[in-house]
Amino acid sequence: KKEQWHHPASARVRERERGEQRARLGKKRARNKERESAMPYESAPPFIIIVGAFCAMGGLQYLGNQIIYGKPKPMGQDEWDKKLIERDERLLEEARLKKEGPKPPSAYADLNKGRKWLGLF
């Protein structure tokens, strides 16, 4: 290609124009960057909503599972575990009986029904 001849002053003018153009582009990019950058408080609410929805769904699934299936059945118990369970039940029954005291004869039970109905004791 044949190079075109340019006046030396025109090269300086072109260089100055390019510098001004770069400066304008820099300011424009800075303005766009300010507009595009998201602040943390702007992105937090949607994130919290999404995480909260996942937690709520997991909690509902757990509750539904508990309602349908209840407490899981004990598995893999050996004789020692069974004996401990029997002992615990026996001790709890003894404690309950001590708390309630001896049961009165049925004649007294009938009297208590009348008193409770009248609101005396």
CSV table of N, CA and C in Angstrom, one decimal, residues 23-98:
chain,number,residue,atom,x,y,z
A,23,ALA,N,-10.8,10.1,26.8
A,23,ALA,CA,-11.3,10.7,28.1
A,23,ALA,C,-12.8,10.7,28.2
A,24,ARG,N,-13.5,11.0,27.0
A,24,ARG,CA,-14.9,10.9,27.0
A,24,ARG,C,-15.4,9.5,27.3
A,25,LEU,N,-14.7,8.5,26.6
A,25,LEU,CA,-15.1,7.1,26.8
A,25,LEU,C,-14.9,6.7,28.2
A,26,GLY,N,-13.8,7.1,28.8
A,26,GLY,CA,-13.5,6.8,30.2
A,26,GLY,C,-14.6,7.3,31.1
A,27,LYS,N,-15.0,8.5,31.0
A,27,LYS,CA,-16.1,9.1,31.8
A,27,LYS,C,-17.3,8.3,31.6
A,28,LYS,N,-17.6,8.0,30.3
A,28,LYS,CA,-18.9,7.2,30.0
A,28,LYS,C,-18.8,5.9,30.7
A,29,ARG,N,-17.7,5.2,30.6
A,29,ARG,CA,-17.5,3.9,31.2
A,29,ARG,C,-17.7,3.9,32.7
A,30,ALA,N,-17.1,5.0,33.3
A,30,ALA,CA,-17.2,5.1,34.7
A,30,ALA,C,-18.7,5.3,35.1
A,31,ARG,N,-19.4,6.2,34.3
A,31,ARG,CA,-20.9,6.3,34.7
A,31,ARG,C,-21.6,5.0,34.5
A,32,ASN,N,-21.3,4.3,33.5
A,32,ASN,CA,-22.0,3.0,33.3
A,32,ASN,C,-21.7,2.0,34.4
A,33,LYS,N,-20.4,2.0,34.8
A,33,LYS,CA,-20.0,1.1,35.9
A,33,LYS,C,-20.7,1.5,37.2
A,34,GLU,N,-20.9,2.8,37.4
A,34,GLU,CA,-21.6,3.2,38.6
A,34,GLU,C,-23.1,2.7,38.6
A,35,ARG,N,-23.7,2.8,37.4
A,35,ARG,CA,-25.1,2.4,37.3
A,35,ARG,C,-25.2,0.8,37.4
A,36,GLU,N,-24.2,0.1,36.8
A,36,GLU,CA,-24.3,-1.4,36.8
A,36,GLU,C,-23.9,-2.0,38.1
A,37,SER,N,-23.1,-1.4,38.9
A,37,SER,CA,-22.7,-2.1,40.1
A,37,SER,C,-23.8,-2.2,41.1
A,38,ALA,N,-24.1,-3.4,41.6
A,38,ALA,CA,-25.1,-3.6,42.6
A,38,ALA,C,-24.6,-3.6,44.0
A,39,MET,N,-25.3,-3.0,44.8
A,39,MET,CA,-24.9,-2.9,46.2
A,39,MET,C,-25.3,-4.2,47.0
A,40,PRO,N,-24.6,-4.5,48.0
A,40,PRO,CA,-25.0,-5.8,48.7
A,40,PRO,C,-26.4,-5.8,49.3
A,41,TYR,N,-26.9,-4.6,49.7
A,41,TYR,CA,-28.2,-4.6,50.3
A,41,TYR,C,-29.3,-4.7,49.2
A,42,GLU,N,-28.9,-4.5,47.9
A,42,GLU,CA,-29.9,-4.7,46.8
A,42,GLU,C,-30.0,-6.2,46.5
A,43,SER,N,-29.0,-7.0,46.7
A,43,SER,CA,-29.0,-8.4,46.4
A,43,SER,C,-29.4,-9.3,47.6
A,44,ALA,N,-29.4,-8.7,48.8
A,44,ALA,CA,-29.7,-9.5,49.9
A,44,ALA,C,-31.2,-9.9,50.0
A,45,PRO,N,-32.2,-9.1,49.8
A,45,PRO,CA,-33.6,-9.5,50.0
A,45,PRO,C,-33.9,-10.7,49.1
A,46,PRO,N,-33.6,-10.7,47.8
A,46,PRO,CA,-33.9,-11.9,47.0
A,46,PRO,C,-33.2,-13.2,47.5
A,47,PHE,N,-32.0,-13.0,47.9
A,47,PHE,CA,-31.3,-14.2,48.4
A,47,PHE,C,-31.9,-14.7,49.7
A,48,ILE,N,-32.3,-13.8,50.6
A,48,ILE,CA,-33.0,-14.2,51.8
A,48,ILE,C,-34.3,-14.9,51.5
A,49,ILE,N,-35.1,-14.4,50.5
A,49,ILE,CA,-36.4,-15.0,50.2
A,49,ILE,C,-36.1,-16.4,49.7
A,50,ILE,N,-35.1,-16.6,48.8
A,50,ILE,CA,-34.9,-17.9,48.2
A,50,ILE,C,-34.5,-18.9,49.4
A,51,VAL,N,-33.5,-18.5,50.2
A,51,VAL,CA,-33.1,-19.3,51.3
A,51,VAL,C,-34.2,-19.6,52.3
A,52,GLY,N,-35.0,-18.6,52.6
A,52,GLY,CA,-36.2,-18.8,53.4
A,52,GLY,C,-37.2,-19.8,52.8
A,53,ALA,N,-37.4,-19.8,51.5
A,53,ALA,CA,-38.3,-20.7,50.9
A,53,ALA,C,-37.8,-22.1,51.0
A,54,PHE,N,-36.5,-22.3,50.8
A,54,PHE,CA,-35.9,-23.6,50.9
A,54,PHE,C,-36.0,-24.2,52.3
A,55,CYS,N,-35.8,-23.3,53.3
A,55,CYS,CA,-35.9,-23.7,54.7
A,55,CYS,C,-37.4,-24.1,55.0
A,56,ALA,N,-38.3,-23.3,54.6
A,56,ALA,CA,-39.7,-23.5,54.8
A,56,ALA,C,-40.1,-24.9,54.2
A,57,MET,N,-39.7,-25.1,53.0
A,57,MET,CA,-40.0,-26.4,52.3
A,57,MET,C,-39.5,-27.6,53.1
A,58,GLY,N,-38.2,-27.4,53.5
A,58,GLY,CA,-37.6,-28.5,54.3
A,58,GLY,C,-38.4,-28.7,55.6
A,59,GLY,N,-38.7,-27.7,56.3
A,59,GLY,CA,-39.5,-27.8,57.5
A,59,GLY,C,-40.8,-28.5,57.3
A,60,LEU,N,-41.5,-28.1,56.2
A,60,LEU,CA,-42.8,-28.7,56.0
A,60,LEU,C,-42.7,-30.2,55.6
A,61,GLN,N,-41.6,-30.5,54.9
A,61,GLN,CA,-41.4,-31.9,54.5
A,61,GLN,C,-41.1,-32.7,55.8
A,62,TYR,N,-40.3,-32.1,56.7
A,62,TYR,CA,-40.0,-32.8,58.0
A,62,TYR,C,-41.3,-33.0,58.8
A,63,LEU,N,-42.2,-32.0,58.9
A,63,LEU,CA,-43.4,-32.1,59.7
A,63,LEU,C,-44.3,-33.1,59.0
A,64,GLY,N,-44.5,-33.1,57.7
A,64,GLY,CA,-45.3,-34.1,57.0
A,64,GLY,C,-44.8,-35.5,57.3
A,65,ASN,N,-43.5,-35.7,57.2
A,65,ASN,CA,-42.9,-37.0,57.5
A,65,ASN,C,-43.2,-37.4,58.9
A,66,GLN,N,-43.1,-36.5,59.9
A,66,GLN,CA,-43.4,-36.9,61.3
A,66,GLN,C,-44.8,-37.2,61.5
A,67,ILE,N,-45.7,-36.5,60.8
A,67,ILE,CA,-47.2,-36.7,60.9
A,67,ILE,C,-47.5,-38.1,60.4
A,68,ILE,N,-47.0,-38.4,59.2
A,68,ILE,CA,-47.3,-39.7,58.5
A,68,ILE,C,-46.6,-40.9,59.2
A,69,TYR,N,-45.3,-40.8,59.4
A,69,TYR,CA,-44.6,-41.9,59.9
A,69,TYR,C,-44.3,-41.9,61.4
A,70,GLY,N,-44.3,-40.8,62.0
A,70,GLY,CA,-44.1,-40.7,63.4
A,70,GLY,C,-42.6,-40.9,63.8
A,71,LYS,N,-42.4,-41.3,65.0
A,71,LYS,CA,-41.0,-41.6,65.5
A,71,LYS,C,-40.5,-42.9,64.8
A,72,PRO,N,-39.3,-42.9,64.3
A,72,PRO,CA,-38.8,-44.2,63.7
A,72,PRO,C,-38.7,-45.3,64.8
A,73,LYS,N,-39.0,-46.5,64.3
A,73,LYS,CA,-38.9,-47.7,65.2
A,73,LYS,C,-37.5,-48.0,65.5
A,74,PRO,N,-37.2,-48.4,66.8
A,74,PRO,CA,-35.9,-48.8,67.1
A,74,PRO,C,-35.4,-50.1,66.3
A,75,MET,N,-34.2,-50.0,65.8
A,75,MET,CA,-33.7,-51.2,65.0
A,75,MET,C,-32.4,-51.6,65.5
A,76,GLY,N,-32.1,-52.8,65.4
A,76,GLY,CA,-30.7,-53.3,65.8
A,76,GLY,C,-30.5,-53.3,67.3
A,77,GLN,N,-31.6,-53.6,68.1
A,77,GLN,CA,-31.4,-53.6,69.5
A,77,GLN,C,-31.0,-55.0,70.0
A,78,ASP,N,-30.1,-55.1,70.9
A,78,ASP,CA,-29.7,-56.4,71.4
A,78,ASP,C,-30.4,-56.6,72.8
A,79,GLU,N,-30.1,-57.7,73.4
A,79,GLU,CA,-30.7,-58.0,74.7
A,79,GLU,C,-30.5,-56.9,75.8
A,80,TRP,N,-29.3,-56.4,75.8
A,80,TRP,CA,-29.0,-55.3,76.8
A,80,TRP,C,-29.9,-54.1,76.6
A,81,ASP,N,-30.1,-53.7,75.4
A,81,ASP,CA,-31.0,-52.5,75.2
A,81,ASP,C,-32.4,-52.9,75.6
A,82,LYS,N,-32.9,-54.1,75.3
A,82,LYS,CA,-34.3,-54.4,75.7
A,82,LYS,C,-34.4,-54.5,77.2
A,83,LYS,N,-33.4,-55.0,77.9
A,83,LYS,CA,-33.5,-55.1,79.3
A,83,LYS,C,-33.5,-53.7,79.9
A,84,LEU,N,-32.7,-52.8,79.4
A,84,LEU,CA,-32.7,-51.4,79.9
A,84,LEU,C,-34.1,-50.7,79.7
A,85,ILE,N,-34.7,-51.0,78.5
A,85,ILE,CA,-36.0,-50.4,78.3
A,85,ILE,C,-37.0,-50.9,79.3
A,86,GLU,N,-37.0,-52.2,79.5
A,86,GLU,CA,-37.9,-52.8,80.5
A,86,GLU,C,-37.7,-52.2,81.9
A,87,ARG,N,-36.4,-52.1,82.3
A,87,ARG,CA,-36.1,-51.5,83.6
A,87,ARG,C,-36.6,-50.0,83.7
A,88,ASP,N,-36.4,-49.2,82.6
A,88,ASP,CA,-36.9,-47.9,82.6
A,88,ASP,C,-38.4,-47.8,82.7
A,89,GLU,N,-39.1,-48.7,82.0
A,89,GLU,CA,-40.6,-48.7,82.1
A,89,GLU,C,-41.0,-49.1,83.5
A,90,ARG,N,-40.4,-50.0,84.1
A,90,ARG,CA,-40.7,-50.5,85.5
A,90,ARG,C,-40.5,-49.3,86.5
A,91,LEU,N,-39.3,-48.6,86.4
A,91,LEU,CA,-39.1,-47.5,87.3
A,91,LEU,C,-40.1,-46.4,87.1
A,92,LEU,N,-40.4,-46.1,85.9
A,92,LEU,CA,-41.4,-45.0,85.6
A,92,LEU,C,-42.7,-45.4,86.2
A,93,GLU,N,-43.1,-46.6,86.1
A,93,GLU,CA,-44.4,-47.1,86.6
A,93,GLU,C,-44.4,-47.0,88.1
A,94,GLU,N,-43.3,-47.4,88.8
A,94,GLU,CA,-43.2,-47.3,90.2
A,94,GLU,C,-43.3,-45.8,90.7
A,95,ALA,N,-42.6,-44.9,90.0
A,95,ALA,CA,-42.6,-43.5,90.3
A,95,ALA,C,-44.0,-42.9,90.2
A,96,ARG,N,-44.7,-43.4,89.1
A,96,ARG,CA,-46.1,-42.9,88.9
A,96,ARG,C,-47.0,-43.3,90.0
A,97,LEU,N,-46.9,-44.6,90.4
A,97,LEU,CA,-47.7,-45.1,91.5
A,97,LEU,C,-47.4,-44.4,92.8
A,98,LYS,N,-46.2,-44.1,93.1
A,98,LYS,CA,-45.8,-43.4,94.3
A,98,LYS,C,-46.5,-42.0,94.3
